[in-house]
């Protein structure tokens, strides 16, 4: 088990302390992306994002998020991510696929020619990953590939890896690392999601900033913390 620091004194990506910091950031982002505006504003006001990011080599600039009214943010969240309408931006991966696997009724709120389908193939893949880990998301309104549910899962995996490394369970660590890589590979849609939120967010860019923080963190995690070049030995059904 590698818990050493690197040459610059930073924590190794496999140190349980860093893994738990990653888990806390994913949990915080999952809550915020699930519409918990109280958590969002309180975390920004208290400097929670800054304290968490200080333990990682990635900058999470969320200071402006503390300047927003909670009621305004709540209405803005619903208009962007909950209620289909002129400002709606779907917060789940299947909406960004043009090859839907399932047909839905034309009047479905989540059906659109350019927006994929609710519960498409990305949701099915994530469901398989969740089942492998025995995980049931509490975030995302039951939409398996909702960004909040996926971040909640990544937080649970990072926390579990920290626990297994602490007791030297190498086999389980390998499985957890593979699950994290597979899950992060499902998040390429965040680029499109962030672009659309930036174009649509009418609450002075509050949610564009939040999604930008989430996208930045997930990209860093995929490239650095969970090395995509690691030997992905465990087979995941």
PDB file of C-alpha atoms in Angstrom:
ATOM      1  CA  UNK A   1       0.000   0.000   0.000  1.00  0.00           C
ATOM      2  CA  UNK A   2       1.491   3.299  -1.090  1.00  0.00           C
ATOM      3  CA  UNK A   3       0.873   6.129   1.375  1.00  0.00           C
ATOM      4  CA  UNK A   4       4.064   8.059   0.713  1.00  0.00           C
ATOM      5  CA  UNK A   5       4.270  11.682  -0.280  1.00  0.00           C
ATOM      6  CA  UNK A   6       5.777  12.742  -3.569  1.00  0.00           C
ATOM      7  CA  UNK A   7       9.032  14.648  -4.028  1.00  0.00           C
ATOM      8  CA  UNK A   8       7.307  18.002  -3.433  1.00  0.00           C
ATOM      9  CA  UNK A   9       5.748  16.841  -0.173  1.00  0.00           C
ATOM     10  CA  UNK A  10       2.218  16.507  -1.572  1.00  0.00           C
ATOM     11  CA  UNK A  11       0.132  13.524  -0.608  1.00  0.00           C
ATOM     12  CA  UNK A  12       0.258  10.515  -2.909  1.00  0.00           C
ATOM     13  CA  UNK A  13      -2.953   9.915  -4.841  1.00  0.00           C
ATOM     14  CA  UNK A  14      -3.294   6.633  -2.921  1.00  0.00           C
ATOM     15  CA  UNK A  15      -2.975   8.127   0.562  1.00  0.00           C
ATOM     16  CA  UNK A  16      -6.180   7.585   2.597  1.00  0.00           C
ATOM     17  CA  UNK A  17      -6.137  11.249   3.646  1.00  0.00           C
ATOM     18  CA  UNK A  18      -6.281  12.429   0.043  1.00  0.00           C
ATOM     19  CA  UNK A  19      -8.885   9.800  -0.821  1.00  0.00           C
ATOM     20  CA  UNK A  20     -11.112  11.069   1.984  1.00  0.00           C
ATOM     21  CA  UNK A  21     -10.632  14.661   0.781  1.00  0.00           C
ATOM     22  CA  UNK A  22     -11.751  13.556  -2.683  1.00  0.00           C
ATOM     23  CA  UNK A  23     -14.773  11.831  -1.147  1.00  0.00           C
ATOM     24  CA  UNK A  24     -15.769  14.983   0.770  1.00  0.00           C
ATOM     25  CA  UNK A  25     -15.548  17.123  -2.365  1.00  0.00           C
ATOM     26  CA  UNK A  26     -17.665  14.664  -4.357  1.00  0.00           C
ATOM     27  CA  UNK A  27     -20.236  14.541  -1.541  1.00  0.00           C
ATOM     28  CA  UNK A  28     -20.378  18.342  -1.382  1.00  0.00           C
ATOM     29  CA  UNK A  29     -20.700  18.704  -5.146  1.00  0.00           C
ATOM     30  CA  UNK A  30     -23.362  15.963  -5.267  1.00  0.00           C
ATOM     31  CA  UNK A  31     -25.466  17.855  -2.726  1.00  0.00           C
ATOM     32  CA  UNK A  32     -25.061  21.167  -4.558  1.00  0.00           C
ATOM     33  CA  UNK A  33     -25.819  19.643  -7.959  1.00  0.00           C
ATOM     34  CA  UNK A  34     -28.913  18.023  -6.444  1.00  0.00           C
ATOM     35  CA  UNK A  35     -30.368  21.444  -5.638  1.00  0.00           C
ATOM     36  CA  UNK A  36     -29.330  21.762  -1.998  1.00  0.00           C
ATOM     37  CA  UNK A  37     -28.759  25.516  -2.202  1.00  0.00           C
ATOM     38  CA  UNK A  38     -28.410  25.847   1.580  1.00  0.00           C
ATOM     39  CA  UNK A  39     -25.398  23.532   1.452  1.00  0.00           C
ATOM     40  CA  UNK A  40     -24.044  25.377  -1.588  1.00  0.00           C
ATOM     41  CA  UNK A  41     -24.179  28.858  -0.074  1.00  0.00           C
ATOM     42  CA  UNK A  42     -23.107  27.748   3.407  1.00  0.00           C
ATOM     43  CA  UNK A  43     -20.126  25.870   2.000  1.00  0.00           C
ATOM     44  CA  UNK A  44     -19.058  28.891  -0.041  1.00  0.00           C
ATOM     45  CA  UNK A  45     -19.554  31.290   2.878  1.00  0.00           C
ATOM     46  CA  UNK A  46     -17.590  29.039   5.238  1.00  0.00           C
ATOM     47  CA  UNK A  47     -14.749  28.512   2.761  1.00  0.00           C
ATOM     48  CA  UNK A  48     -15.378  24.760   2.622  1.00  0.00           C
ATOM     49  CA  UNK A  49     -14.453  24.557  -1.072  1.00  0.00           C
ATOM     50  CA  UNK A  50     -11.199  26.382  -0.388  1.00  0.00           C
ATOM     51  CA  UNK A  51     -10.286  24.177   2.569  1.00  0.00           C
ATOM     52  CA  UNK A  52     -11.013  21.002   0.639  1.00  0.00           C
ATOM     53  CA  UNK A  53      -9.162  22.103  -2.483  1.00  0.00           C
ATOM     54  CA  UNK A  54      -6.151  23.156  -0.385  1.00  0.00           C
ATOM     55  CA  UNK A  55      -5.496  19.476   0.270  1.00  0.00           C
ATOM     56  CA  UNK A  56      -5.477  18.748  -3.465  1.00  0.00           C
ATOM     57  CA  UNK A  57      -3.376  20.169  -6.324  1.00  0.00           C
ATOM     58  CA  UNK A  58      -6.438  21.637  -8.069  1.00  0.00           C
ATOM     59  CA  UNK A  59      -8.024  25.089  -7.737  1.00  0.00           C
ATOM     60  CA  UNK A  60     -11.766  25.182  -7.097  1.00  0.00           C
ATOM     61  CA  UNK A  61     -12.770  28.836  -7.448  1.00  0.00           C
ATOM     62  CA  UNK A  62     -16.211  29.084  -5.858  1.00  0.00           C
ATOM     63  CA  UNK A  63     -15.919  32.314  -3.859  1.00  0.00           C
ATOM     64  CA  UNK A  64     -18.618  34.174  -5.884  1.00  0.00           C
ATOM     65  CA  UNK A  65     -21.170  31.479  -4.963  1.00  0.00           C
ATOM     66  CA  UNK A  66     -21.413  32.918  -1.441  1.00  0.00           C
ATOM     67  CA  UNK A  67     -22.919  36.144  -2.770  1.00  0.00           C
ATOM     68  CA  UNK A  68     -26.277  34.758  -3.908  1.00  0.00           C
ATOM     69  CA  UNK A  69     -29.687  34.812  -2.258  1.00  0.00           C
ATOM     70  CA  UNK A  70     -30.861  31.317  -1.322  1.00  0.00           C
ATOM     71  CA  UNK A  71     -34.406  31.756  -2.643  1.00  0.00           C
ATOM     72  CA  UNK A  72     -33.130  33.094  -5.951  1.00  0.00           C
ATOM     73  CA  UNK A  73     -30.778  30.144  -6.263  1.00  0.00           C
ATOM     74  CA  UNK A  74     -33.549  27.673  -5.475  1.00  0.00           C
ATOM     75  CA  UNK A  75     -35.793  29.084  -8.203  1.00  0.00           C
ATOM     76  CA  UNK A  76     -32.849  29.264 -10.587  1.00  0.00           C
ATOM     77  CA  UNK A  77     -31.939  25.619  -9.938  1.00  0.00           C
ATOM     78  CA  UNK A  78     -35.485  24.452 -10.659  1.00  0.00           C
ATOM     79  CA  UNK A  79     -35.677  26.490 -13.872  1.00  0.00           C
ATOM     80  CA  UNK A  80     -32.360  25.131 -15.094  1.00  0.00           C
ATOM     81  CA  UNK A  81     -32.391  21.509 -14.016  1.00  0.00           C
ATOM     82  CA  UNK A  82     -35.898  20.420 -12.972  1.00  0.00           C
ATOM     83  CA  UNK A  83     -38.721  22.077 -14.923  1.00  0.00           C
ATOM     84  CA  UNK A  84     -38.670  21.593 -18.715  1.00  0.00           C
ATOM     85  CA  UNK A  85     -38.921  24.984 -20.360  1.00  0.00           C
ATOM     86  CA  UNK A  86     -36.927  27.651 -22.200  1.00  0.00           C
ATOM     87  CA  UNK A  87     -34.112  27.634 -19.626  1.00  0.00           C
ATOM     88  CA  UNK A  88     -33.996  23.874 -18.988  1.00  0.00           C
ATOM     89  CA  UNK A  89     -30.652  22.071 -19.249  1.00  0.00           C
ATOM     90  CA  UNK A  90     -30.909  18.314 -18.590  1.00  0.00           C
ATOM     91  CA  UNK A  91     -28.447  17.290 -15.850  1.00  0.00           C
ATOM     92  CA  UNK A  92     -28.115  13.641 -16.873  1.00  0.00           C
ATOM     93  CA  UNK A  93     -25.762  11.951 -19.293  1.00  0.00           C
ATOM     94  CA  UNK A  94     -28.358  10.257 -21.522  1.00  0.00           C
ATOM     95  CA  UNK A  95     -29.513  13.666 -22.752  1.00  0.00           C
ATOM     96  CA  UNK A  96     -26.179  14.156 -24.476  1.00  0.00           C
ATOM     97  CA  UNK A  97     -26.294  10.934 -26.473  1.00  0.00           C
ATOM     98  CA  UNK A  98     -27.700  10.940 -30.013  1.00  0.00           C
ATOM     99  CA  UNK A  99     -28.125   7.165 -30.137  1.00  0.00           C
ATOM    100  CA  UNK A 100     -30.873   6.512 -27.560  1.00  0.00           C
ATOM    101  CA  UNK A 101     -31.352   2.865 -26.693  1.00  0.00           C
ATOM    102  CA  UNK A 102     -34.952   3.189 -25.522  1.00  0.00           C
ATOM    103  CA  UNK A 103     -38.010   4.716 -27.163  1.00  0.00           C
ATOM    104  CA  UNK A 104     -40.213   7.083 -25.148  1.00  0.00           C
ATOM    105  CA  UNK A 105     -43.564   8.655 -25.806  1.00  0.00           C
ATOM    106  CA  UNK A 106     -43.274  11.879 -27.851  1.00  0.00           C
ATOM    107  CA  UNK A 107     -44.768  13.947 -25.014  1.00  0.00           C
ATOM    108  CA  UNK A 108     -42.218  12.762 -22.464  1.00  0.00           C
ATOM    109  CA  UNK A 109     -40.659  15.723 -20.646  1.00  0.00           C
ATOM    110  CA  UNK A 110     -37.239  14.237 -21.286  1.00  0.00           C
ATOM    111  CA  UNK A 111     -37.723  13.345 -24.936  1.00  0.00           C
ATOM    112  CA  UNK A 112     -36.175  15.617 -27.557  1.00  0.00           C
ATOM    113  CA  UNK A 113     -34.633  14.852 -30.906  1.00  0.00           C
ATOM    114  CA  UNK A 114     -31.359  16.529 -29.996  1.00  0.00           C
ATOM    115  CA  UNK A 115     -31.300  15.579 -26.320  1.00  0.00           C
ATOM    116  CA  UNK A 116     -31.203  11.792 -26.291  1.00  0.00           C
ATOM    117  CA  UNK A 117     -33.481   9.958 -23.865  1.00  0.00           C
ATOM    118  CA  UNK A 118     -34.043   9.619 -20.151  1.00  0.00           C
ATOM    119  CA  UNK A 119     -32.558   6.321 -18.967  1.00  0.00           C
ATOM    120  CA  UNK A 120     -30.508   5.719 -22.098  1.00  0.00           C
ATOM    121  CA  UNK A 121     -27.339   3.638 -22.391  1.00  0.00           C
ATOM    122  CA  UNK A 122     -25.240   5.856 -20.059  1.00  0.00           C
ATOM    123  CA  UNK A 123     -27.816   5.250 -17.325  1.00  0.00           C
ATOM    124  CA  UNK A 124     -27.731   1.519 -17.993  1.00  0.00           C
ATOM    125  CA  UNK A 125     -23.923   1.448 -17.758  1.00  0.00           C
ATOM    126  CA  UNK A 126     -23.948   3.390 -14.495  1.00  0.00           C
ATOM    127  CA  UNK A 127     -26.640   1.088 -13.112  1.00  0.00           C
ATOM    128  CA  UNK A 128     -24.313  -1.850 -13.754  1.00  0.00           C
ATOM    129  CA  UNK A 129     -21.469  -0.081 -11.966  1.00  0.00           C
ATOM    130  CA  UNK A 130     -23.696   0.827  -9.026  1.00  0.00           C
ATOM    131  CA  UNK A 131     -24.873  -2.772  -8.750  1.00  0.00           C
ATOM    132  CA  UNK A 132     -21.287  -4.045  -8.725  1.00  0.00           C
ATOM    133  CA  UNK A 133     -20.578  -1.887  -5.680  1.00  0.00           C
ATOM    134  CA  UNK A 134     -23.947  -2.521  -4.013  1.00  0.00           C
ATOM    135  CA  UNK A 135     -24.646   1.206  -4.246  1.00  0.00           C
ATOM    136  CA  UNK A 136     -28.053   2.900  -4.447  1.00  0.00           C
ATOM    137  CA  UNK A 137     -27.947   6.660  -5.128  1.00  0.00           C
ATOM    138  CA  UNK A 138     -29.964   9.008  -2.961  1.00  0.00           C
ATOM    139  CA  UNK A 139     -29.235  12.000  -5.210  1.00  0.00           C
ATOM    140  CA  UNK A 140     -30.651  12.861  -8.615  1.00  0.00           C
ATOM    141  CA  UNK A 141     -34.369  12.114  -8.238  1.00  0.00           C
ATOM    142  CA  UNK A 142     -33.932   8.482  -9.200  1.00  0.00           C
ATOM    143  CA  UNK A 143     -32.237   9.328 -12.501  1.00  0.00           C
ATOM    144  CA  UNK A 144     -29.264   6.976 -12.495  1.00  0.00           C
ATOM    145  CA  UNK A 145     -27.027   9.110 -14.707  1.00  0.00           C
ATOM    146  CA  UNK A 146     -27.926  12.417 -13.078  1.00  0.00           C
ATOM    147  CA  UNK A 147     -24.694  14.290 -12.375  1.00  0.00           C
ATOM    148  CA  UNK A 148     -25.501  14.417  -8.647  1.00  0.00           C
ATOM    149  CA  UNK A 149     -25.988  10.646  -8.448  1.00  0.00           C
ATOM    150  CA  UNK A 150     -22.743   9.985 -10.315  1.00  0.00           C
ATOM    151  CA  UNK A 151     -20.775  12.321  -8.042  1.00  0.00           C
ATOM    152  CA  UNK A 152     -22.366  10.697  -4.996  1.00  0.00           C
ATOM    153  CA  UNK A 153     -21.154   7.327  -6.273  1.00  0.00           C
ATOM    154  CA  UNK A 154     -17.620   8.589  -6.857  1.00  0.00           C
ATOM    155  CA  UNK A 155     -17.566   9.965  -3.317  1.00  0.00           C
ATOM    156  CA  UNK A 156     -18.651   6.608  -1.927  1.00  0.00           C
ATOM    157  CA  UNK A 157     -15.978   4.804  -3.952  1.00  0.00           C
ATOM    158  CA  UNK A 158     -13.207   7.150  -2.813  1.00  0.00           C
ATOM    159  CA  UNK A 159     -14.264   6.774   0.832  1.00  0.00           C
ATOM    160  CA  UNK A 160     -14.403   2.992   0.480  1.00  0.00           C
ATOM    161  CA  UNK A 161     -10.949   2.924  -1.120  1.00  0.00           C
ATOM    162  CA  UNK A 162      -9.566   4.948   1.801  1.00  0.00           C
ATOM    163  CA  UNK A 163     -11.000   2.421   4.252  1.00  0.00           C
ATOM    164  CA  UNK A 164      -9.692  -0.597   2.324  1.00  0.00           C
ATOM    165  CA  UNK A 165      -6.207   0.908   1.934  1.00  0.00           C
ATOM    166  CA  UNK A 166      -6.100   1.639   5.660  1.00  0.00           C
ATOM    167  CA  UNK A 167      -6.436  -2.095   6.370  1.00  0.00           C
ATOM    168  CA  UNK A 168      -4.271  -3.259   3.459  1.00  0.00           C
ATOM    169  CA  UNK A 169      -7.010  -4.952   1.404  1.00  0.00           C
ATOM    170  CA  UNK A 170      -5.220  -4.780  -1.974  1.00  0.00           C
ATOM    171  CA  UNK A 171      -7.714  -6.902  -3.915  1.00  0.00           C
ATOM    172  CA  UNK A 172     -10.683  -4.739  -2.951  1.00  0.00           C
ATOM    173  CA  UNK A 173      -8.646  -1.600  -3.649  1.00  0.00           C
ATOM    174  CA  UNK A 174      -8.052  -2.800  -7.216  1.00  0.00           C
ATOM    175  CA  UNK A 175     -11.786  -3.292  -7.744  1.00  0.00           C
ATOM    176  CA  UNK A 176     -12.585   0.139  -6.323  1.00  0.00           C
ATOM    177  CA  UNK A 177      -9.959   1.824  -8.511  1.00  0.00           C
ATOM    178  CA  UNK A 178     -11.356   0.098 -11.595  1.00  0.00           C
ATOM    179  CA  UNK A 179     -14.891   1.207 -10.692  1.00  0.00           C
ATOM    180  CA  UNK A 180     -13.729   4.798 -10.307  1.00  0.00           C
ATOM    181  CA  UNK A 181     -11.993   4.753 -13.697  1.00  0.00           C
ATOM    182  CA  UNK A 182     -15.053   3.284 -15.380  1.00  0.00           C
ATOM    183  CA  UNK A 183     -17.304   5.879 -13.746  1.00  0.00           C
ATOM    184  CA  UNK A 184     -15.075   8.824 -14.599  1.00  0.00           C
ATOM    185  CA  UNK A 185     -15.033   7.609 -18.196  1.00  0.00           C
ATOM    186  CA  UNK A 186     -18.788   8.223 -18.208  1.00  0.00           C
ATOM    187  CA  UNK A 187     -18.357  11.946 -17.487  1.00  0.00           C
ATOM    188  CA  UNK A 188     -17.179  13.214 -20.876  1.00  0.00           C
ATOM    189  CA  UNK A 189     -20.614  14.808 -21.300  1.00  0.00           C
ATOM    190  CA  UNK A 190     -19.777  17.398 -18.617  1.00  0.00           C
ATOM    191  CA  UNK A 191     -18.091  19.536 -21.297  1.00  0.00           C
ATOM    192  CA  UNK A 192     -21.365  19.894 -23.209  1.00  0.00           C
ATOM    193  CA  UNK A 193     -23.334  20.259 -19.997  1.00  0.00           C
ATOM    194  CA  UNK A 194     -21.106  23.094 -18.761  1.00  0.00           C
ATOM    195  CA  UNK A 195     -21.339  24.869 -22.134  1.00  0.00           C
ATOM    196  CA  UNK A 196     -25.129  24.744 -22.125  1.00  0.00           C
ATOM    197  CA  UNK A 197     -25.393  25.897 -18.514  1.00  0.00           C
ATOM    198  CA  UNK A 198     -23.084  28.854 -19.278  1.00  0.00           C
ATOM    199  CA  UNK A 199     -25.323  29.794 -22.201  1.00  0.00           C
ATOM    200  CA  UNK A 200     -28.564  29.429 -20.243  1.00  0.00           C
ATOM    201  CA  UNK A 201     -27.885  30.323 -16.596  1.00  0.00           C
ATOM    202  CA  UNK A 202     -29.841  33.483 -15.814  1.00  0.00           C
ATOM    203  CA  UNK A 203     -28.940  33.626 -12.102  1.00  0.00           C
ATOM    204  CA  UNK A 204     -25.854  35.723 -12.783  1.00  0.00           C
ATOM    205  CA  UNK A 205     -23.838  32.637 -13.620  1.00  0.00           C
ATOM    206  CA  UNK A 206     -24.079  30.973 -10.196  1.00  0.00           C
ATOM    207  CA  UNK A 207     -24.756  27.501 -11.553  1.00  0.00           C
ATOM    208  CA  UNK A 208     -22.362  27.964 -14.426  1.00  0.00           C
ATOM    209  CA  UNK A 209     -19.684  28.523 -11.769  1.00  0.00           C
ATOM    210  CA  UNK A 210     -20.824  25.469  -9.806  1.00  0.00           C
ATOM    211  CA  UNK A 211     -20.826  23.206 -12.858  1.00  0.00           C
ATOM    212  CA  UNK A 212     -17.430  24.634 -13.812  1.00  0.00           C
ATOM    213  CA  UNK A 213     -16.055  23.649 -10.403  1.00  0.00           C
ATOM    214  CA  UNK A 214     -17.534  20.155 -10.786  1.00  0.00           C
ATOM    215  CA  UNK A 215     -16.193  19.737 -14.311  1.00  0.00           C
ATOM    216  CA  UNK A 216     -12.713  20.959 -13.295  1.00  0.00           C
ATOM    217  CA  UNK A 217     -12.549  18.608 -10.339  1.00  0.00           C
ATOM    218  CA  UNK A 218     -13.776  15.563 -12.259  1.00  0.00           C
ATOM    219  CA  UNK A 219     -11.299  16.251 -15.088  1.00  0.00           C
ATOM    220  CA  UNK A 220      -8.418  16.514 -12.617  1.00  0.00           C
ATOM    221  CA  UNK A 221      -9.564  13.344 -10.881  1.00  0.00           C
ATOM    222  CA  UNK A 222      -9.744  11.406 -14.134  1.00  0.00           C
ATOM    223  CA  UNK A 223      -6.307  12.540 -15.297  1.00  0.00           C
ATOM    224  CA  UNK A 224      -4.388  12.509 -12.028  1.00  0.00           C
ATOM    225  CA  UNK A 225      -5.966  10.983  -8.940  1.00  0.00           C
ATOM    226  CA  UNK A 226      -7.378   7.915 -10.689  1.00  0.00           C
ATOM    227  CA  UNK A 227      -4.685   7.254 -13.272  1.00  0.00           C
ATOM    228  CA  UNK A 228      -6.283   6.107 -16.548  1.00  0.00           C
ATOM    229  CA  UNK A 229      -3.017   4.328 -17.406  1.00  0.00           C
ATOM    230  CA  UNK A 230      -3.167   2.067 -14.366  1.00  0.00           C
ATOM    231  CA  UNK A 231      -3.509  -1.637 -14.990  1.00  0.00           C
ATOM    232  CA  UNK A 232      -7.273  -2.140 -15.025  1.00  0.00           C
ATOM    233  CA  UNK A 233      -7.079  -5.776 -13.980  1.00  0.00           C
ATOM    234  CA  UNK A 234     -10.421  -6.533 -12.352  1.00  0.00           C
ATOM    235  CA  UNK A 235     -13.193  -7.539 -14.728  1.00  0.00           C
ATOM    236  CA  UNK A 236     -16.437  -5.715 -13.939  1.00  0.00           C
ATOM    237  CA  UNK A 237     -19.593  -7.334 -15.235  1.00  0.00           C
TER     238      UNK A 237
END
